[in-house]
Coordinates of C-alpha atoms (C1' of nucleotides) in Angstrom, one line a residue:
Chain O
X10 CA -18.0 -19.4 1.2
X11 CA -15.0 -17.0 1.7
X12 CA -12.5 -17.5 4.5
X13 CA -10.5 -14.3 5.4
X14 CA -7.3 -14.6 7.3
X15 CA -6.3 -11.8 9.1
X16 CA -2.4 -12.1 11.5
X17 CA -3.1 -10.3 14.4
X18 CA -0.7 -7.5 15.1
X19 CA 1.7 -8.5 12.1
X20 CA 5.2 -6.6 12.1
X21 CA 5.1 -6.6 16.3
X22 CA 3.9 -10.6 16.1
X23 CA 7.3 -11.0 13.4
X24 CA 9.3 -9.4 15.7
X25 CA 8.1 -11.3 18.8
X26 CA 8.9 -14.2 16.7
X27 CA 12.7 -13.5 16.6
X28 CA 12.6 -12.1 20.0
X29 CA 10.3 -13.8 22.5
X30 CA 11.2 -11.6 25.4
X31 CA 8.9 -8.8 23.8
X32 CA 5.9 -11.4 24.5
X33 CA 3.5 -9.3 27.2
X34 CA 5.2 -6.2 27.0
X35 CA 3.5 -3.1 25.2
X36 CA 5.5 -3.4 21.7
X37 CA 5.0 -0.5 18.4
X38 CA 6.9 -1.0 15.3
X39 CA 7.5 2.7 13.6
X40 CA 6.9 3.7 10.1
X41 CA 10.2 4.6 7.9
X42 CA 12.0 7.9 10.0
X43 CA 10.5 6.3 13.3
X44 CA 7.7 8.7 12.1
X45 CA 4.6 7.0 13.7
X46 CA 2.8 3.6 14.9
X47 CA 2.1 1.3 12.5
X48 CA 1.5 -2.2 14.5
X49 CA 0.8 -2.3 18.2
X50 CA 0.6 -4.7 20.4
X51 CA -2.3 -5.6 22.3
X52 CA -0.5 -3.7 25.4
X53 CA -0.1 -1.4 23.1
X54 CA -3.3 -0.9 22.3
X55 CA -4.6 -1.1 25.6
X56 CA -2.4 1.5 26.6
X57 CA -4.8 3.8 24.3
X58 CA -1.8 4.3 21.9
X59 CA -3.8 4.9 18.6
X60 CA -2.2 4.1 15.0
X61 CA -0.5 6.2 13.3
X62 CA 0.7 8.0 16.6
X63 CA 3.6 10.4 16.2
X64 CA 6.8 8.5 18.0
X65 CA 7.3 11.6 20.3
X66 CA 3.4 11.4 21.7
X67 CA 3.6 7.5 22.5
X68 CA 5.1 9.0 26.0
X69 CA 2.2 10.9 26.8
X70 CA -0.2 7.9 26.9
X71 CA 1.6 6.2 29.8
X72 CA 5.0 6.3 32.0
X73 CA 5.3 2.5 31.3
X74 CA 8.2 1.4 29.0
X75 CA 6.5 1.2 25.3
X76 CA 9.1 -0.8 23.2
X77 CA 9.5 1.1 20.2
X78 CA 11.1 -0.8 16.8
X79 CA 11.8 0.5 13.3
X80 CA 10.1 -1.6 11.1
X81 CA 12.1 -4.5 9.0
X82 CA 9.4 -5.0 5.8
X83 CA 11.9 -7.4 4.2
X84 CA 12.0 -9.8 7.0
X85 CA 7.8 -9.1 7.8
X86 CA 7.3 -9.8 4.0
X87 CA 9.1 -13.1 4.4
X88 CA 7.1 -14.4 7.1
X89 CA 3.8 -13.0 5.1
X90 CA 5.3 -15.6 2.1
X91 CA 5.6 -18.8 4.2
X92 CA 2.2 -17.7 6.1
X93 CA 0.7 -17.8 2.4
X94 CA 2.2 -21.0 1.2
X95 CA 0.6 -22.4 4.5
X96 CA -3.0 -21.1 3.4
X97 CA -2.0 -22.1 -0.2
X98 CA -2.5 -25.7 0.9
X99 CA -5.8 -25.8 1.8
X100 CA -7.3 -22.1 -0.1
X101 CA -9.3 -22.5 -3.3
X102 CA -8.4 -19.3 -5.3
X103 CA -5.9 -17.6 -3.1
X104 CA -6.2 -13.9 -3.3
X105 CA -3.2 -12.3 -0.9
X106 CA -4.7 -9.0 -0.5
X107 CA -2.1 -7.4 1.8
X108 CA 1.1 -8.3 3.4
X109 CA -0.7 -9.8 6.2
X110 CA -4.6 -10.5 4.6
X111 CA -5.5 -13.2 2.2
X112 CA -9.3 -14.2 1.1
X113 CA -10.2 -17.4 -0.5
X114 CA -12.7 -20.2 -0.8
X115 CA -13.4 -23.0 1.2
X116 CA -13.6 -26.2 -0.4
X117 CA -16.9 -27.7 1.8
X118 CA -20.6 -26.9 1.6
X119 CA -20.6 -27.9 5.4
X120 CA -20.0 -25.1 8.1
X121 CA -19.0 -27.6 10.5
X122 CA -16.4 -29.1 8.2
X123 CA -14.9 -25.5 6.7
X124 CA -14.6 -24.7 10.7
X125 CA -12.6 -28.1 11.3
X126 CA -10.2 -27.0 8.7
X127 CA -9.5 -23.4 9.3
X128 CA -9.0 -24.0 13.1
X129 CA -5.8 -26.6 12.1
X130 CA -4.7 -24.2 9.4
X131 CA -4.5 -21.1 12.9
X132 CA -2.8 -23.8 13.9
X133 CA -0.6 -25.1 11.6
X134 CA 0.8 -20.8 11.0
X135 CA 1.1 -20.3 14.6
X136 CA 3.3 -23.9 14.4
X137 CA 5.3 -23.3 11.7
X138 CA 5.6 -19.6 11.5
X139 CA 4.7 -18.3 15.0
X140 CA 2.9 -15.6 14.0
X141 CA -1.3 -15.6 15.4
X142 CA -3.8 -14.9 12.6
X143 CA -7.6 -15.1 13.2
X144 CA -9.7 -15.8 10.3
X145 CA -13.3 -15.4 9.2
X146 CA -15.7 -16.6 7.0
X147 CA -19.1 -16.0 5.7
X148 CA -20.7 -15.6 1.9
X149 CA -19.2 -12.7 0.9
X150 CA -15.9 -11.2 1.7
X151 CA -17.4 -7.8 3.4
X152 CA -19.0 -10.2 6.0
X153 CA -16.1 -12.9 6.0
X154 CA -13.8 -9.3 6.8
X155 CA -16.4 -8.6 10.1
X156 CA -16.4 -12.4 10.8
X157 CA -12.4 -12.4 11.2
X158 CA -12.8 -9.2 13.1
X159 CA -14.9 -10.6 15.6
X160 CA -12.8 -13.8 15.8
X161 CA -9.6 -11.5 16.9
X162 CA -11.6 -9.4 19.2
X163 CA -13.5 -12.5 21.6
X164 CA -11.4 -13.4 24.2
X165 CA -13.1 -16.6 24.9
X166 CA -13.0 -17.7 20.9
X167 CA -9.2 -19.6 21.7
X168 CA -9.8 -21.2 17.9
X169 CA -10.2 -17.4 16.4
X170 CA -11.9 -19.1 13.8
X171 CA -15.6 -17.2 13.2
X172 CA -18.1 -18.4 10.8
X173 CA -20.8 -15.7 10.1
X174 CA -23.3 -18.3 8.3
X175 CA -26.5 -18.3 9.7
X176 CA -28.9 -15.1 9.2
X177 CA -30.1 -14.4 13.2
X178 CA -26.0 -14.6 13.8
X179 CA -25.7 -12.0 10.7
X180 CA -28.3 -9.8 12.3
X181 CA -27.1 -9.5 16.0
X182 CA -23.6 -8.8 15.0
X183 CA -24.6 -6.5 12.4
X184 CA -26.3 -4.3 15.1
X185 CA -22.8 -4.4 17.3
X186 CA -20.8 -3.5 14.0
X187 CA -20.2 0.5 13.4
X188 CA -20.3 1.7 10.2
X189 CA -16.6 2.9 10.6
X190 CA -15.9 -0.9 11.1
X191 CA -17.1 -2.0 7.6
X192 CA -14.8 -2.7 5.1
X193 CA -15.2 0.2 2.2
X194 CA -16.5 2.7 4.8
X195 CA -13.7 5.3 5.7
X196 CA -13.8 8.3 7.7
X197 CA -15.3 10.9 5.0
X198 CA -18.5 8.6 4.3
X199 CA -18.7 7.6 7.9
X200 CA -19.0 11.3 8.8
X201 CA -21.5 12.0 6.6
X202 CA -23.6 8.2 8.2
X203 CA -23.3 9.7 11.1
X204 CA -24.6 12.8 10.3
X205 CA -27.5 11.0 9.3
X206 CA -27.9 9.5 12.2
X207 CA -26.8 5.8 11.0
X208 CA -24.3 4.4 13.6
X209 CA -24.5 1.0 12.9
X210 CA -24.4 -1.6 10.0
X211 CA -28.2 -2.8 10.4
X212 CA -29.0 0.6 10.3
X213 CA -26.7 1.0 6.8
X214 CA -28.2 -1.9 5.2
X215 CA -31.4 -0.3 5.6
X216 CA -31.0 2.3 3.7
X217 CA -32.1 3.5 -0.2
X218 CA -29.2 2.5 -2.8
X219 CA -29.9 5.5 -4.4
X220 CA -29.2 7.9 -1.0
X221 CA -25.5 5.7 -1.1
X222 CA -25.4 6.4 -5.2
X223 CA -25.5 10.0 -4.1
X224 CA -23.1 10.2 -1.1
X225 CA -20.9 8.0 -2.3
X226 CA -20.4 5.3 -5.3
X227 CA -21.2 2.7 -6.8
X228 CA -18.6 1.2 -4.4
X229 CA -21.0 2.0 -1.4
X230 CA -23.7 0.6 -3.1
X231 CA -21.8 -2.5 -3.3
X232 CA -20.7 -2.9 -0.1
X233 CA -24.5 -2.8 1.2
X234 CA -25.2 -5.6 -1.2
X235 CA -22.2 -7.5 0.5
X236 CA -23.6 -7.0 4.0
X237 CA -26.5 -8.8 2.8
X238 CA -25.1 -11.7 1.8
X239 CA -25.0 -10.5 -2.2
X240 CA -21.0 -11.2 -3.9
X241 CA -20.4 -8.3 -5.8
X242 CA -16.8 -7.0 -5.1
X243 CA -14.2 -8.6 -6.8
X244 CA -10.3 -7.7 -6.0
X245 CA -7.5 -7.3 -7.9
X246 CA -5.0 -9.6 -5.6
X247 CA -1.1 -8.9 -5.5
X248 CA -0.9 -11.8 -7.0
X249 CA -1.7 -10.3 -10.3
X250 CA 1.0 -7.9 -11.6
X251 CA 0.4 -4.4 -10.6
X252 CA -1.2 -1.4 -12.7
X253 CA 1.1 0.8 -11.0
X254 CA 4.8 0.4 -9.2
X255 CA 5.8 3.2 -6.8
X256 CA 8.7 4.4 -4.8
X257 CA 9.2 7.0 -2.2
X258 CA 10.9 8.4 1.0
X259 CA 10.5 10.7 3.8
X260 CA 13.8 12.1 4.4
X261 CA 15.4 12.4 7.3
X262 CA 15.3 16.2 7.2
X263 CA 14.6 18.7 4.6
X264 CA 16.9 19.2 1.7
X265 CA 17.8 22.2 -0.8
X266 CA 20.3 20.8 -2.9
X267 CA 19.1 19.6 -6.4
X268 CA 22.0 16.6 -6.5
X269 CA 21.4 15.8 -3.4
X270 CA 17.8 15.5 -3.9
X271 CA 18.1 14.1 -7.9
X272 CA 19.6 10.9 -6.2
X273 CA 17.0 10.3 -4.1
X274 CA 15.2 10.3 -7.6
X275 CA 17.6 7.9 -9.1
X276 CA 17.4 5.6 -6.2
X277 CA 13.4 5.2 -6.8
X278 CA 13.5 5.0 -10.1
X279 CA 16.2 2.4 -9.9
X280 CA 13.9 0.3 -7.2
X281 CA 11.0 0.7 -9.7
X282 CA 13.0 -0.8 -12.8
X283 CA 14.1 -3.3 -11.0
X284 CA 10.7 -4.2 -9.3
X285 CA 9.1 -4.0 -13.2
X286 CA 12.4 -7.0 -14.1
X287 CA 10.8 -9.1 -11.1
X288 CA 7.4 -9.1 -12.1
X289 CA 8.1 -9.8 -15.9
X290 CA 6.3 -6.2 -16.6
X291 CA 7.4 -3.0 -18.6
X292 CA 5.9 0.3 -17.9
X293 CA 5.3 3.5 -20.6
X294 CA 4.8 6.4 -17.9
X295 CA 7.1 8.0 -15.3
X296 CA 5.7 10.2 -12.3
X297 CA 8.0 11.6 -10.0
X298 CA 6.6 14.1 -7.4
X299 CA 8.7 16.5 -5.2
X300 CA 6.6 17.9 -1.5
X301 CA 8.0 19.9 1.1
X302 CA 7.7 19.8 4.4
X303 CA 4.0 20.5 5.7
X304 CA 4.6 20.5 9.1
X305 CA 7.7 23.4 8.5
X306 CA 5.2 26.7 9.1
X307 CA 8.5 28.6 8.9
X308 CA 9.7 27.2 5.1
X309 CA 7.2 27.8 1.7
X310 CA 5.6 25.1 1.0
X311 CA 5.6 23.4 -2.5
X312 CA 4.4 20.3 -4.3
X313 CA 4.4 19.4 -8.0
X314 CA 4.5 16.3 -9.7
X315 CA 5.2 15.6 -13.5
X316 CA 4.5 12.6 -15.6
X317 CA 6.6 11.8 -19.1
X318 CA 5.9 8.9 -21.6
X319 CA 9.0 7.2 -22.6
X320 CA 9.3 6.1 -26.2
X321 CA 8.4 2.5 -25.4
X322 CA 7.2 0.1 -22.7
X323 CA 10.3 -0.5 -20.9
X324 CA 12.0 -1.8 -17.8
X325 CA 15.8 -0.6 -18.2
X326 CA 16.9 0.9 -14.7
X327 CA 19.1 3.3 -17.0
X328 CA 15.9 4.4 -19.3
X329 CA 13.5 4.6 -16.3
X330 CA 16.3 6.9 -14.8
X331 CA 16.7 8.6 -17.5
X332 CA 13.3 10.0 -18.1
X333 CA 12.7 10.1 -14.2
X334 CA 15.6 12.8 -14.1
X335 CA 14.1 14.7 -17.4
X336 CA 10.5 15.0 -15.1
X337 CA 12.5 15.7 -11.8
X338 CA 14.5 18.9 -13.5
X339 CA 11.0 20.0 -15.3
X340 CA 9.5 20.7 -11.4
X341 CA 12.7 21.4 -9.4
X342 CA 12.6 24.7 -8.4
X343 CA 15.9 26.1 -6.6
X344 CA 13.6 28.8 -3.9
X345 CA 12.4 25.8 -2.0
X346 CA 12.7 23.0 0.7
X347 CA 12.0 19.2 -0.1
X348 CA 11.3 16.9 2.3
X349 CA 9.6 13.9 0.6
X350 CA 10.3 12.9 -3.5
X351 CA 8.6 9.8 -4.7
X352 CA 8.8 8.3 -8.3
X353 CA 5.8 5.9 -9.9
X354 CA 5.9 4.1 -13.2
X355 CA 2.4 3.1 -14.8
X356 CA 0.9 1.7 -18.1
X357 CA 2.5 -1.5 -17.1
X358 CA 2.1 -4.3 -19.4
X359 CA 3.9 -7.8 -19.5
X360 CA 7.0 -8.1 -21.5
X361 CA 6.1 -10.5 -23.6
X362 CA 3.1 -7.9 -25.1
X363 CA 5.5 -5.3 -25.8
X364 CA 5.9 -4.0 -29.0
X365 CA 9.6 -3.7 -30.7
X366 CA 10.6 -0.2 -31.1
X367 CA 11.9 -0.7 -34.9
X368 CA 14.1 2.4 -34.5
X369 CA 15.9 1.7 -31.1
X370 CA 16.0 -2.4 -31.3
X371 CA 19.3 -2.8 -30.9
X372 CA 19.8 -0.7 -27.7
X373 CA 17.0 -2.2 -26.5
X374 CA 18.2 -5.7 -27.0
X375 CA 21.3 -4.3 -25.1
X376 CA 19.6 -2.5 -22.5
X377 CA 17.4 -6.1 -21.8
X378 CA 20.7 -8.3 -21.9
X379 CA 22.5 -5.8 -18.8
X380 CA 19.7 -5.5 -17.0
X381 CA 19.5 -10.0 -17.1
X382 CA 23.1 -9.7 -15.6
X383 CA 23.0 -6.8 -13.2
X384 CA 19.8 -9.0 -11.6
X385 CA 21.3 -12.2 -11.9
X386 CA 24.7 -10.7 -9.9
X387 CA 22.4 -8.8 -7.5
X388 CA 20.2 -12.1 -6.5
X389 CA 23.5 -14.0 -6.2
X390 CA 25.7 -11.7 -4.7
X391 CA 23.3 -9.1 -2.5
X392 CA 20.9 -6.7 -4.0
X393 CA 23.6 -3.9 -3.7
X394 CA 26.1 -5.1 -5.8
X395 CA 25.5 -2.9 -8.8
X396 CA 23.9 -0.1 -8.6
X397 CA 23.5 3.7 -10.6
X398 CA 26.8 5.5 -9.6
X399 CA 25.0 8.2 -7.7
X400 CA 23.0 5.9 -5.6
X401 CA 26.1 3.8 -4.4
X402 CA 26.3 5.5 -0.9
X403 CA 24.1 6.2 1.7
X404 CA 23.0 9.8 0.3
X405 CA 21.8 12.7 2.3
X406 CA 18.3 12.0 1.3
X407 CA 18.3 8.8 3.7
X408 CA 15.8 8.7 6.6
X409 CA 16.6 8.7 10.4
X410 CA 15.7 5.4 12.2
X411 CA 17.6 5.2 15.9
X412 CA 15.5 2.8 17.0
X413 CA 18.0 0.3 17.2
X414 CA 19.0 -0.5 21.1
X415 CA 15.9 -2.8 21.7
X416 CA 16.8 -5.0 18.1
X417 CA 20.0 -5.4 18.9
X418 CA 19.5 -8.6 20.3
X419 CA 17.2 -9.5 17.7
X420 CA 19.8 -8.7 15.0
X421 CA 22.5 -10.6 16.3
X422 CA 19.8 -13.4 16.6
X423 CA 18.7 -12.9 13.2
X424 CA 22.2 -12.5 11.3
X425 CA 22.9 -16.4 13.3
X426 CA 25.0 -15.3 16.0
X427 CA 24.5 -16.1 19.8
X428 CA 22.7 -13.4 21.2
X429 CA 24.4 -14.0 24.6
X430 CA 28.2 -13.4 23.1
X431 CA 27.1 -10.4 20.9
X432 CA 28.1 -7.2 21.3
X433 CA 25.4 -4.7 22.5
X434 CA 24.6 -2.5 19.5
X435 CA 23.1 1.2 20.1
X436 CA 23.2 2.2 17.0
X437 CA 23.0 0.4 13.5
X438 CA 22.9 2.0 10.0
X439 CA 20.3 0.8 7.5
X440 CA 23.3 -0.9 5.4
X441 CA 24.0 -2.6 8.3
X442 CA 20.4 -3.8 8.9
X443 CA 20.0 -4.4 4.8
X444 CA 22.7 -6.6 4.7
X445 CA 21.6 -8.8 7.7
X446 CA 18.5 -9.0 5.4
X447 CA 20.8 -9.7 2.7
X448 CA 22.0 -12.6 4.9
X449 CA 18.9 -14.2 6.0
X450 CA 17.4 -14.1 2.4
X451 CA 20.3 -16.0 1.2
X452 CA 20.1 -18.6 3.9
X453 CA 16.8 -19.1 3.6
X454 CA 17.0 -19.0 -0.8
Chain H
dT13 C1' 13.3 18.4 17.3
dC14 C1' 9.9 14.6 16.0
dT15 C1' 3.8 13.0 11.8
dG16 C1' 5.0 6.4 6.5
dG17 C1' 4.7 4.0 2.2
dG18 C1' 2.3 1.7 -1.5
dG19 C1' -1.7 0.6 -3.8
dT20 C1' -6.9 0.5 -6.3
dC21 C1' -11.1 2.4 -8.1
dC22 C1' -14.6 6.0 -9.3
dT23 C1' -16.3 10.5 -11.0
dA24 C1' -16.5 15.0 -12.9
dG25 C1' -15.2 17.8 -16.3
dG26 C1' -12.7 19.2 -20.5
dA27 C1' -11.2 18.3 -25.2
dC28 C1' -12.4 16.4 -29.1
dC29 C1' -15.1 13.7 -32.6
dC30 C1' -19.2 13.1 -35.9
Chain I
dT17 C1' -33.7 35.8 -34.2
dC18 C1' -32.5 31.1 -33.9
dT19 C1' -27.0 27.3 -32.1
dG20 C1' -28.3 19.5 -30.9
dG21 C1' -27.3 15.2 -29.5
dG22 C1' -24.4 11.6 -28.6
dG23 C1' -20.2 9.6 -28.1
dT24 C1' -14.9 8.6 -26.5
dC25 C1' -10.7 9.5 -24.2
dC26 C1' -7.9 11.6 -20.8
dT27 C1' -6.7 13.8 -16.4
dA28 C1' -7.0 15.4 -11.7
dG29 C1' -8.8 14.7 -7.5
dG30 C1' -10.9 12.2 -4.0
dA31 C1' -12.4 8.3 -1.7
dC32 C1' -11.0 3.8 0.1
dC33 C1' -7.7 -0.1 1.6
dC34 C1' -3.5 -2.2 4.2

DNA sequence: TCTGGGGTCCTAGGACCC
DNA sequence: TCTGGGGTCCTAGGACCC
């Protein structure tokens, strides 16, 4: 049996932990530039706001007051670790899929037991962490995923535990279930279901594998066989290191300037390195990618990307940088407008595979022994302490987030002062927010 | 005015090999 | 006149997920 636990409305449920007042009130947290929706609450939702909506539409779904927060990942992916170590204690084989997902096994062969424990473990989260989470489970993660989805969406389930074990159960929620609602089945391939004439899952697991071979893959193929109770997909969790680290930014508006632009670069590249360091890894190829502005009618549009092989696996912030800046000047081109730049290391392996270059050891011994010591001062000290000269201030490339007035109580909270005595805060710069972060990392280290 | 960021996997097609 | 068959590896692009 699989168990998937799913947190209901994740980044709003953080923030309603560290502000309770936002309980009942329609709540969206914003993507990076208070671009769009990315978590609603169920007001939110009910309101008819949909994800992904552009901040400057939420208005036109309703003349109520919509709450609107810039999102705070470092404090949500903090939450996500406790709400992990919480599952940790009862999961066989925990595989943390998302920030806020995690599949694993249940240790029973009895339903009734594997309920039991799951109900105390929605428990135990919303206890210690105060964050909801509904979970699922069934014989194969596909269904497990519908089980947990059903569990959120019953009102009169108060457990939101759902066990999707027995095969008359599997059949009359399969009918309900729309093929847009299974896990592997996105918007292209639902299209072309629906063009079909399939709407719903009992209608897709009826179907020829050979007529899913052809509109899709093999994936598709797979994800039938889940529906019918067959384990065949197997994930790569978080957990494991990653096959590829990236790193990119929106900016706040669009830019022409190749410095300005080039530090943006550095920045990423700098984030990747040091993300590489964390994870024990050492990656061969950088990507950096440059895009304008799509939605600019008015400006040229232009995207490139360019990918170079350094000499050796590595994870030196000042290598990394150093080829990221080679690719960045080989697709800069002066004529146009940037909006977005992202950077991506891949062929990672772990350090202790790596080959020694024979002809650059000793800079790479060197290399390895500053990087030890710029992370060791940047865990102890803040993770700005040192940084690449050019990335030291806040550059022109940074994004717009002025969704601050509602937080500010929050903040104050957060950073461990009274909320009553604070000052009231309109505007706060990401520094500011970063090093409240900072703060409550430290504490809590 | 205003539209995110970070991942994985699969396939087709080209280059190259014997 | 006539021009095979079977591989591998790499890359770009497209699909999906949160």
């Amino acid at each position: 049996m699989y168990a998937l636990a799913d947190c209901n409305n994740f980044f709003v449920s953080c923030e309603r932990v560290f502000d309770p007042t936002l309980n009942g009130k329609p709540v969206v947290v914003l993507s990076n530039n208070d671009g769009c929706a990315i978590s609603r609450s169920n007001e939110a939702k009910a309101l008819g706001i949909p994800m992904g909506c552009p901040a400057f539409q939420i208005k036109n779904y309703t003349t109520e007051n919509v709450v609107m927060l810039s999102a705070r990942h470092i404090l949500y992916q903090d939450l996500s670790n406790r709400i992990m170590r919480i599952l940790g204690e009862v999961a066989i084989n925990l595989e943390v899929y998302s920030v806020d997902e995690a599949f694993f096994k249940l240790p029973f062969d009895d339903d009734v037991k594997n309920h039991k424990l799951l109900v105390t473990v929605v428990k135990n989260v919303q206890k210690y962490v105060g964050v909801p989470v509904s979970i699922g489970f069934a014989a194969t993660r596909t269904l497990a995923k519908i089980a947990s989805h059903v569990a959120k969406k019953d009102p009169s389930n108060v457990n939101r535990v759902m066990g999707l074990t027995r095969q008359d159960e599997i059949d009359s929620i399969l009918a309900r279930t729309k093929v847009d609602d299974i896990w592997g089945i996105g918007r292209k391939l639902n299209a072309k279901l629906l063009s079909c004439g399939i709407h719903d899952a009992s209608q897709f697991v009826r179907l020829p594998k050979s007529y899913l071979q052809k509109i899709g893959n093999i994936n598709l193929v797979r994800t039938q066989q889940e529906l019918l109770g067959h384990d065949c997909v197997s994930i790569n969790p978080v957990t494991i290191a990653h096959k590829s680290i990236m790193n990119s930014r929106t900016f706040g508006h669009v830019l022409k300037k190749k410095g300005d632009i080039s530090d943006a670069v550095l920045s990423f590249a700098q984030s990747c390195a040091a993300q590489l360091r964390r994870e024990r890894s050492a990656a061969l190829t950088v990507t950096v990618y440059v895009r304008g502005d799509h939605f600019r009618k008015d400006l040229p549009f232009y995207s490139n990307s360019c990918s170079v092989k350094m000499q050796t696996h590595t994870a030196s912030t000042i290598e990394i940088a150093q080829y990221a800046l080679i690719a960045f000047n080989s697709i800069f081109r002066d004529e146009y407008f940037y909006r977005k730049v992202g950077v991506m290391v891949t062929d990672i392996i772990p350090v202790n595979e790596m080959q020694l270059n024979i002809f650059n050891a000793e800079q790479e011994v060197k290399h390895s022994r500053l990087m030890t010591a710029v992370d060791d001062i940047n865990r102890r000290y803040g993770s700005k302490q040192i940084m690449l000269a050019p990335t030291l201030t806040k550059g022109e490339w940074a994004p717009q987030q002025n969704h601050f007035s509602h937080q500010s109580k929050t903040l104050r909270f957060y950073s461990g002062m009274n909320p009553r005595y604070a000052p009231r805060v309109t505007n706060v710069s990401i520094d500011e927010r970063q090093n409240d972060e900072d703060r409550f990392d430290q504490r809590n280290a």
